[in-house]
Coordinates of C-alpha atoms in Angstrom, one line a residue:
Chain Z
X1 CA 0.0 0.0 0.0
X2 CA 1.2 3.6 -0.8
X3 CA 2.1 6.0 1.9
X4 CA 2.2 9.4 1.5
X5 CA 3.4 12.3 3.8
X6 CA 0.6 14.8 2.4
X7 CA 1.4 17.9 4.3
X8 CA 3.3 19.4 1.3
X9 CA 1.3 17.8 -1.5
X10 CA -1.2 20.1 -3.2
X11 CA -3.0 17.3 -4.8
X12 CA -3.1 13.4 -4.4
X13 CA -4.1 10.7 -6.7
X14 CA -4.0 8.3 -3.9
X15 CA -7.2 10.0 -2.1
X16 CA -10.9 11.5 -2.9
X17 CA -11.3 14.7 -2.4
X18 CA -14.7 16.8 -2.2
X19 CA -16.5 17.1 -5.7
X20 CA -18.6 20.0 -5.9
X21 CA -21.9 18.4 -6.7
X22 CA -24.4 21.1 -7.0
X23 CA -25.3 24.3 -5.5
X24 CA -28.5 26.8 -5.1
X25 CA -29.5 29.8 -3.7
X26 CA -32.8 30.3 -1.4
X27 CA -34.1 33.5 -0.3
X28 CA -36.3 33.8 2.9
X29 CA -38.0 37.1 3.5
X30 CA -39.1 38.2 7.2
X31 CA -41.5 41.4 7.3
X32 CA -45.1 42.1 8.8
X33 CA -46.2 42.1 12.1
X34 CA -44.8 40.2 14.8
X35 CA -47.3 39.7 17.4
X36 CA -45.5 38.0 21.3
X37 CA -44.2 35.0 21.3
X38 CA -42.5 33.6 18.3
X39 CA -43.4 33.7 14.5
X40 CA -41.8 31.6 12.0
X41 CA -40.6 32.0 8.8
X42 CA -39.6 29.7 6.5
X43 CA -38.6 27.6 2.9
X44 CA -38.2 24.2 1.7
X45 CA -34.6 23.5 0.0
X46 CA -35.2 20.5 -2.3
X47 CA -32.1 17.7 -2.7
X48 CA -30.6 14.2 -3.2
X49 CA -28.7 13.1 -0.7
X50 CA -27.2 10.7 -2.7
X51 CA -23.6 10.0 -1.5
X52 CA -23.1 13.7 -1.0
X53 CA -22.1 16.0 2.0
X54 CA -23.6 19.4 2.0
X55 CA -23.2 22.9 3.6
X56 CA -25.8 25.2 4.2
X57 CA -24.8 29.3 4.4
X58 CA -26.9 31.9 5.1
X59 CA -26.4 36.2 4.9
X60 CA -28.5 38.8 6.1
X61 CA -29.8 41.9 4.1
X62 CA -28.1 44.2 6.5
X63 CA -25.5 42.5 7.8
X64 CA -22.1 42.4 5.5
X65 CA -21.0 38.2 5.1
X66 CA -22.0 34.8 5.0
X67 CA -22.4 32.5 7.9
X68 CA -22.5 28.2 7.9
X69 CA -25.5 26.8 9.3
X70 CA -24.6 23.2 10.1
X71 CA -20.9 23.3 10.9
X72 CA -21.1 26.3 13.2
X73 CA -24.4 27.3 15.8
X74 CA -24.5 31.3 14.6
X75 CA -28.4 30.6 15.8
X76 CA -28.3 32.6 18.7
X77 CA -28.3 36.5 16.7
X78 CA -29.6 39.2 18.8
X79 CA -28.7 42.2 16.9
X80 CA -31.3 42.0 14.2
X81 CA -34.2 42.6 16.4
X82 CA -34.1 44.1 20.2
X83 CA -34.6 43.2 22.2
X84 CA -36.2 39.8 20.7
X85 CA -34.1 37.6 18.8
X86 CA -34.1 36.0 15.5
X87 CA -33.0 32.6 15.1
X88 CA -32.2 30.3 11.8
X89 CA -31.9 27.2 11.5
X90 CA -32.3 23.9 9.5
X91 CA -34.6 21.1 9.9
X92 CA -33.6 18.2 7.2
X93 CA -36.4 16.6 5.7
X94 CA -36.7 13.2 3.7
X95 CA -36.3 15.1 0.1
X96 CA -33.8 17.8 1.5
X97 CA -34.0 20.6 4.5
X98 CA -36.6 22.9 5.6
X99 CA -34.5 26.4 6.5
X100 CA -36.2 28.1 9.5
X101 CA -36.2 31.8 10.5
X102 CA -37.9 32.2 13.9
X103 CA -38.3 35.7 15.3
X104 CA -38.6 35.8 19.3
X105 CA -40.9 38.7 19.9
X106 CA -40.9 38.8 24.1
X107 CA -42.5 42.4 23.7
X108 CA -46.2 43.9 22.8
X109 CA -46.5 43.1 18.8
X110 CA -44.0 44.5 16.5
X111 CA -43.8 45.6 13.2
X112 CA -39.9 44.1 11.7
X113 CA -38.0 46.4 9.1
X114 CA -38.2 44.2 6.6
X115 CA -35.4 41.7 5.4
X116 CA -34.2 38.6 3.8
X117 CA -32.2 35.7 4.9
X118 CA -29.9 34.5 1.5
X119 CA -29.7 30.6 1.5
X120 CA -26.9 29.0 0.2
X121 CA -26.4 25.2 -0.3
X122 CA -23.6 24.1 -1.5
X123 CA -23.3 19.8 -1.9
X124 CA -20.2 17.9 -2.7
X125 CA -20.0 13.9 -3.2
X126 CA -18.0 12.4 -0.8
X127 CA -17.1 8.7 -0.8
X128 CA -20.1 7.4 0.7
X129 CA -22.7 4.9 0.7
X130 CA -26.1 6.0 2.0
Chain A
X1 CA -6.9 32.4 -13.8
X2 CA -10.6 32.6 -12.7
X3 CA -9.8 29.3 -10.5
X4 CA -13.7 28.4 -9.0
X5 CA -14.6 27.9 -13.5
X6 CA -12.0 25.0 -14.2
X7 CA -12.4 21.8 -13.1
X8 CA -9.0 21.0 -11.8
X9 CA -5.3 23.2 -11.4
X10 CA -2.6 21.3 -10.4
X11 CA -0.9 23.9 -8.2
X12 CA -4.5 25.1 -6.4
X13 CA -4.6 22.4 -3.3
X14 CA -7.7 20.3 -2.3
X15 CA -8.6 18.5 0.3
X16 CA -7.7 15.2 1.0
X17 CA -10.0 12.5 2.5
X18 CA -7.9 9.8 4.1
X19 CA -10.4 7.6 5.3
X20 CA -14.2 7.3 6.2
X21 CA -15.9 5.6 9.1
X22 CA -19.2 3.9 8.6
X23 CA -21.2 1.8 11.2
X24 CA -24.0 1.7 14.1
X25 CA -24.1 2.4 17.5
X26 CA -27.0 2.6 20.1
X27 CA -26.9 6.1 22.2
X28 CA -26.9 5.9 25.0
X29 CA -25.3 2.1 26.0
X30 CA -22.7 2.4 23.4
X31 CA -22.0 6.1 24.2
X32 CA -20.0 7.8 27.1
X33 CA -21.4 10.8 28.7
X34 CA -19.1 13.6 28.7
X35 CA -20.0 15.6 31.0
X36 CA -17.0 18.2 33.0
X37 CA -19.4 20.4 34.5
X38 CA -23.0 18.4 35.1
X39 CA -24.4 22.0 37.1
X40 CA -24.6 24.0 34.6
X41 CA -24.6 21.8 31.1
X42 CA -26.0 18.5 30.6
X43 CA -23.3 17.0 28.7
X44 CA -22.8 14.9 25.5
X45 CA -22.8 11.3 24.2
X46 CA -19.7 10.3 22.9
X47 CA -19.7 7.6 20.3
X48 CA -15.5 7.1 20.1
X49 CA -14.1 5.5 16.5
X50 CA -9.9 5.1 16.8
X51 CA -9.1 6.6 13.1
X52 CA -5.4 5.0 13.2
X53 CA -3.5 8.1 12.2
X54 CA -1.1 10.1 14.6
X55 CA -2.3 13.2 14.8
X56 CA -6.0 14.4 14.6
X57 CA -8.0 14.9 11.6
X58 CA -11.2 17.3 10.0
X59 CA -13.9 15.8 10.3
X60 CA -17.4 15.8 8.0
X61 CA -20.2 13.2 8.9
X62 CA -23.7 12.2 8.5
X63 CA -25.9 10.6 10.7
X64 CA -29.4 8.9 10.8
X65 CA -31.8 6.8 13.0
X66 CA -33.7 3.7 11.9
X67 CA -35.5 4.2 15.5
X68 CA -37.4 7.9 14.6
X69 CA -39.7 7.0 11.5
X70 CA -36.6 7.1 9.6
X71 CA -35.2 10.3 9.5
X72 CA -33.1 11.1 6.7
X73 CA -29.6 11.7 6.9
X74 CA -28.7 14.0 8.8
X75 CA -25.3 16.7 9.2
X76 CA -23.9 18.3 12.4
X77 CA -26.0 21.6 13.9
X78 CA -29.8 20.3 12.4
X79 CA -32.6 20.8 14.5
X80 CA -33.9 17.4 14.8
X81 CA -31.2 14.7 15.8
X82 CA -28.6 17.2 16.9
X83 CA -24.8 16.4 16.7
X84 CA -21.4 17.2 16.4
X85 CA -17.9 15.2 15.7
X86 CA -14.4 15.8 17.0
X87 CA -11.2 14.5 16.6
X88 CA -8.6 13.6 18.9
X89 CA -4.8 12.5 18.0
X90 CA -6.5 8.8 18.0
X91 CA -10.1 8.9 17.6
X92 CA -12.9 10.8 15.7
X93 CA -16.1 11.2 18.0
X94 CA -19.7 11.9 17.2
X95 CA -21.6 13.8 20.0
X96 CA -24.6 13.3 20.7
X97 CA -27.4 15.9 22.5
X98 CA -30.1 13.5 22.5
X99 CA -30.4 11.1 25.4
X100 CA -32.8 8.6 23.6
X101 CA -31.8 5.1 23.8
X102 CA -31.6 4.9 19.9
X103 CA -29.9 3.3 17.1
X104 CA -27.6 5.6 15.0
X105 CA -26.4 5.1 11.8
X106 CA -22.8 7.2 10.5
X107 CA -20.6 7.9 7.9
X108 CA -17.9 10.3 9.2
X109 CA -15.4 11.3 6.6
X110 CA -12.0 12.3 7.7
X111 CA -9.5 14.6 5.5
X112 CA -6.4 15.9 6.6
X113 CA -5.3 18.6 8.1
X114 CA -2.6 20.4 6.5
X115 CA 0.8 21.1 9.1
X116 CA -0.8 20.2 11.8
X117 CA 2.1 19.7 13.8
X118 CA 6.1 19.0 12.2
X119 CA 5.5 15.4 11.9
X120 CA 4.5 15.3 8.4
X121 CA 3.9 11.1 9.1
X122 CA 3.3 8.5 6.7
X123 CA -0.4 8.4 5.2
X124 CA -1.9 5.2 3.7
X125 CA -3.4 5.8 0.5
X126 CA -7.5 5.4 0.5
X127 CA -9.5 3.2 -1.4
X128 CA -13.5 3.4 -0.8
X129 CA -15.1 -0.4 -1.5
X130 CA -16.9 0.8 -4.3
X131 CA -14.9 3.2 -6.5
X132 CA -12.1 2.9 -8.6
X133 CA -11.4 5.9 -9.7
X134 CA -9.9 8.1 -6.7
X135 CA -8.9 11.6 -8.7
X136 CA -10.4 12.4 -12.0
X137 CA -8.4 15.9 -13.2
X138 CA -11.6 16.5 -15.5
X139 CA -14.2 16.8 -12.6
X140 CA -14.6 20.2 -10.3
X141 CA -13.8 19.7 -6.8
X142 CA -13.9 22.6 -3.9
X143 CA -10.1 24.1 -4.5
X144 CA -8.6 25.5 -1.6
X145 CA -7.8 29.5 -2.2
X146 CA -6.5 29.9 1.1
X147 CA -5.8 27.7 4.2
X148 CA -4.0 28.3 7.9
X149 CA -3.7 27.9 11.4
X150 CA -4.7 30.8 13.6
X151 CA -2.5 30.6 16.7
X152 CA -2.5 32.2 19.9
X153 CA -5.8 33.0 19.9
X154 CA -8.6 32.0 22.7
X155 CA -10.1 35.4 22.7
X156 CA -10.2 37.0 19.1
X157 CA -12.6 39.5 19.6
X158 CA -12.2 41.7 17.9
X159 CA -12.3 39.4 15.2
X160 CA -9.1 37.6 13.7
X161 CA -9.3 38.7 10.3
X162 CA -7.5 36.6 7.4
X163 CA -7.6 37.7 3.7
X164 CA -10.0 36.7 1.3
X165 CA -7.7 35.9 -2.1
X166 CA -11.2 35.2 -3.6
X167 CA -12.7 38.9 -3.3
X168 CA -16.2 37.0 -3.0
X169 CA -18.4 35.4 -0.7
X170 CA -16.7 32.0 -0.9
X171 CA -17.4 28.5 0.9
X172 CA -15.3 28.0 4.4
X173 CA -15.0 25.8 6.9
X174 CA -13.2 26.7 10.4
X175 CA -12.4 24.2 13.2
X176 CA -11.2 24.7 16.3
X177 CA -9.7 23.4 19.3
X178 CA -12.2 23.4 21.5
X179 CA -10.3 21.4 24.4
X180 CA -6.6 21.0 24.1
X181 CA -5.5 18.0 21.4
X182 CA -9.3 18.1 20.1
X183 CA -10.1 19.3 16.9
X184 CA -13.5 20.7 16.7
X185 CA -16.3 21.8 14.4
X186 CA -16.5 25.1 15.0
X187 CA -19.4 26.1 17.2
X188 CA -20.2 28.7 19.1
X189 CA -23.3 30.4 22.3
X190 CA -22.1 29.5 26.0
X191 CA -25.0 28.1 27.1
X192 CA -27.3 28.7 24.8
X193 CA -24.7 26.2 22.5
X194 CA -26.1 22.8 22.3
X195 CA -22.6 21.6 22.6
X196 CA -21.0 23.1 25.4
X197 CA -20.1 21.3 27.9
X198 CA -17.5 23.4 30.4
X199 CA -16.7 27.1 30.7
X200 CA -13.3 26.7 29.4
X201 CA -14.3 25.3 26.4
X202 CA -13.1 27.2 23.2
X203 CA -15.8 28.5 20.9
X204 CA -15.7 30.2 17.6
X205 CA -17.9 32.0 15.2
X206 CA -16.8 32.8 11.6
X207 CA -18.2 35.0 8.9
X208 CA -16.9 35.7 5.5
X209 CA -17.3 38.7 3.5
X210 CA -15.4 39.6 -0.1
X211 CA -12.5 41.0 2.0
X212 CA -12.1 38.7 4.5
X213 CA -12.4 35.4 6.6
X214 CA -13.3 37.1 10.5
X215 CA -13.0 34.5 13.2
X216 CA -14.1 34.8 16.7
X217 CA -13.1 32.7 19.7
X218 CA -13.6 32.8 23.3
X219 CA -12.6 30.9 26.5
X220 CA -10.2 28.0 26.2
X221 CA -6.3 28.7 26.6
X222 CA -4.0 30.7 24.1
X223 CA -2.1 27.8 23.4
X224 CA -5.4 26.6 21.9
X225 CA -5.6 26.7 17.8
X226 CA -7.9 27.1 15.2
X227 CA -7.7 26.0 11.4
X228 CA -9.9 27.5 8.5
X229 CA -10.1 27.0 4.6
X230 CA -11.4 29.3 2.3
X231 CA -12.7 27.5 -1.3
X232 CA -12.6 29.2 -4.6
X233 CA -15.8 27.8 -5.0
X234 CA -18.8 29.4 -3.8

């Protein structure tokens, strides 16, 4: 068997690496009254798991960036709407993910500025059987 | 060279995966609760798999349960089976939240991480069971623009800010070391974070914007690192 020391090698023949597989963009828009308690926003993303891996990024309308959903918790924002919160987050489903923006409204009800949550999935194969 | 539009450069690195677990275990009996500081956070299942290198490595993974109507598969962070993986210099670990007594399915894919340490060992090559074609130079995968280790850092805030080469909103990944020797997904909220487990573990957050790669950290020791990759793609 071949042995490599890879910490200098840009590129090995001997391993997979991450094949970009597809990629799409959702956008989620959160405006309108916001009575107390919590509201939720939200959008299907449709895909195949088939074999692939799959990141999930999301930026805000107001806020310069993009964030990762499922490899980091940014869930807990408080600096789009004070003193509630607003929280994404991803629920996967059988045929993909459902993305979830849920605004915390602790407050009398509130009218939000509006604004838009940018989806992005990105999926790459990986060397997987599912 | 608009490098995220060709399917493969030679001197552009990518990742490489060096092996992937795949099996079963039952949380909670085959699990071990982890659990430093049981006043104020409830701890996590560890599910341990030796990965037989000598340092740690990344880690990616999937999970699902035959026991829950048969969820789908599932990555780190969701909001219904909630989980994260680790590495240490011998195992990778997958963390559970949930305290059901439930079957879980895994895949975790490990790739390696680039200097690590000076060791530079010996890595076996990787063959999956059902391909036979490792590296195709015709097919796209995620090329690495930029990629580091951010020492000295267990309170970055303001932000440690690395360059963006790609001057766009690119793909990333960050991982840190949340506990001495561990290699973490990055994660981040005290004790609102579903996988904190101590006060003096490290967190992070990460953001990217056109310019730059910002990473925040908090708690944990200086000596305590954190490793990001910034993708053409994106």
């Amino acid at each position: 068997m071949t042995q490599l020391r890879l910490d200098k090698i840009s590129v090995s023949s001997y391993h997979e690496s991450f094949l970009n597989y597809s990629d799409s963009t959702t956008i989620i828009t959160v405006s309108g009254s916001i009575p107390p308690g919590s509201t939720v926003f939200s959008a299907p993303i449709t895909f195949l798991r088939s074999s692939t891996i799959c990141d999930i990024f999301y930026s805000h309308s107001s806020i310069p960036g993009k964030r990762v959903f499922n490899t980091g918790v940014p869930l807990q924002r408080t600096d789009f709407l004070q003193p509630g919160r607003i929280i994404p987050n991803i629920r996967y489903t059988t045929d993909g993910a459902m993305i979830i923006v849920e605004v915390f409204n602790p407050g009398s009800s509130y009218t939000i500025p509006t604004q838009t949550y940018t989806i992005y999935l990105v999926q790459y194969s990986a060397p997987i059987s599912l | 060279m608009n490098f995220d539009s060709i399917a493969y450069f030679s001197g552009i690195e990518i990742d490489k995966i060096v092996d992937v677990k795949a099996g079963t275990f039952v949380n909670v009996s085959d699990t071990i609760l982890r659990q430093p500081d049981p006043i104020f956070f409830s701890g996590l299942n560890v599910f341990s798999i030796p990965h037989g290198f000598s340092r740690p490595v990344f880690t990616d993974a999937l999970i699902r349960t035959p026991d829950l109507g048969g969820t789908p598969w599932l990555s780190p962070g969701n909001n219904t089976l909630n989980f994260i993986t680790y590495s240490t210099s011998t195992h990778v670990c997958i963390a559970m939240v949930s305290n059901l007594n439930i079957n879980i399915q895994y895949r975790v894919i490990c790739s390696w991480i680039t200097d690590y340490d000076t060791t530079n060992p010996l890595v076996p090559e990787f063959h999956p069971v059902d391909k036979s074609i490792l590296f195709d130079s015709r097919v796209n995968y995620q090329k690495i623009a930029s990629s580091g280790i951010v020492t000295g850092g267990n309170n970055f805030n303001p932000p440690h800010s690395i360059n963006n080469p790609t001057n766009k909103l690119s793909n990333f990944k960050v991982f840190l070391e949340a506990f001495a020797g561990e290699v973490w997904v990055m994660n981040a909220g005290g004790q609102q974070n579903p996988f904190a487990i101590d006060f003096s573990q490290m967190e992070g957050e990460a953001v990217i914007t056109s310019q730059s790669l910002e990473i925040s950290t908090s708690n944990g020791l200086p000596s305590q690192r954190s490793w990001y990759k910034i993708y053409y793609d994106g």
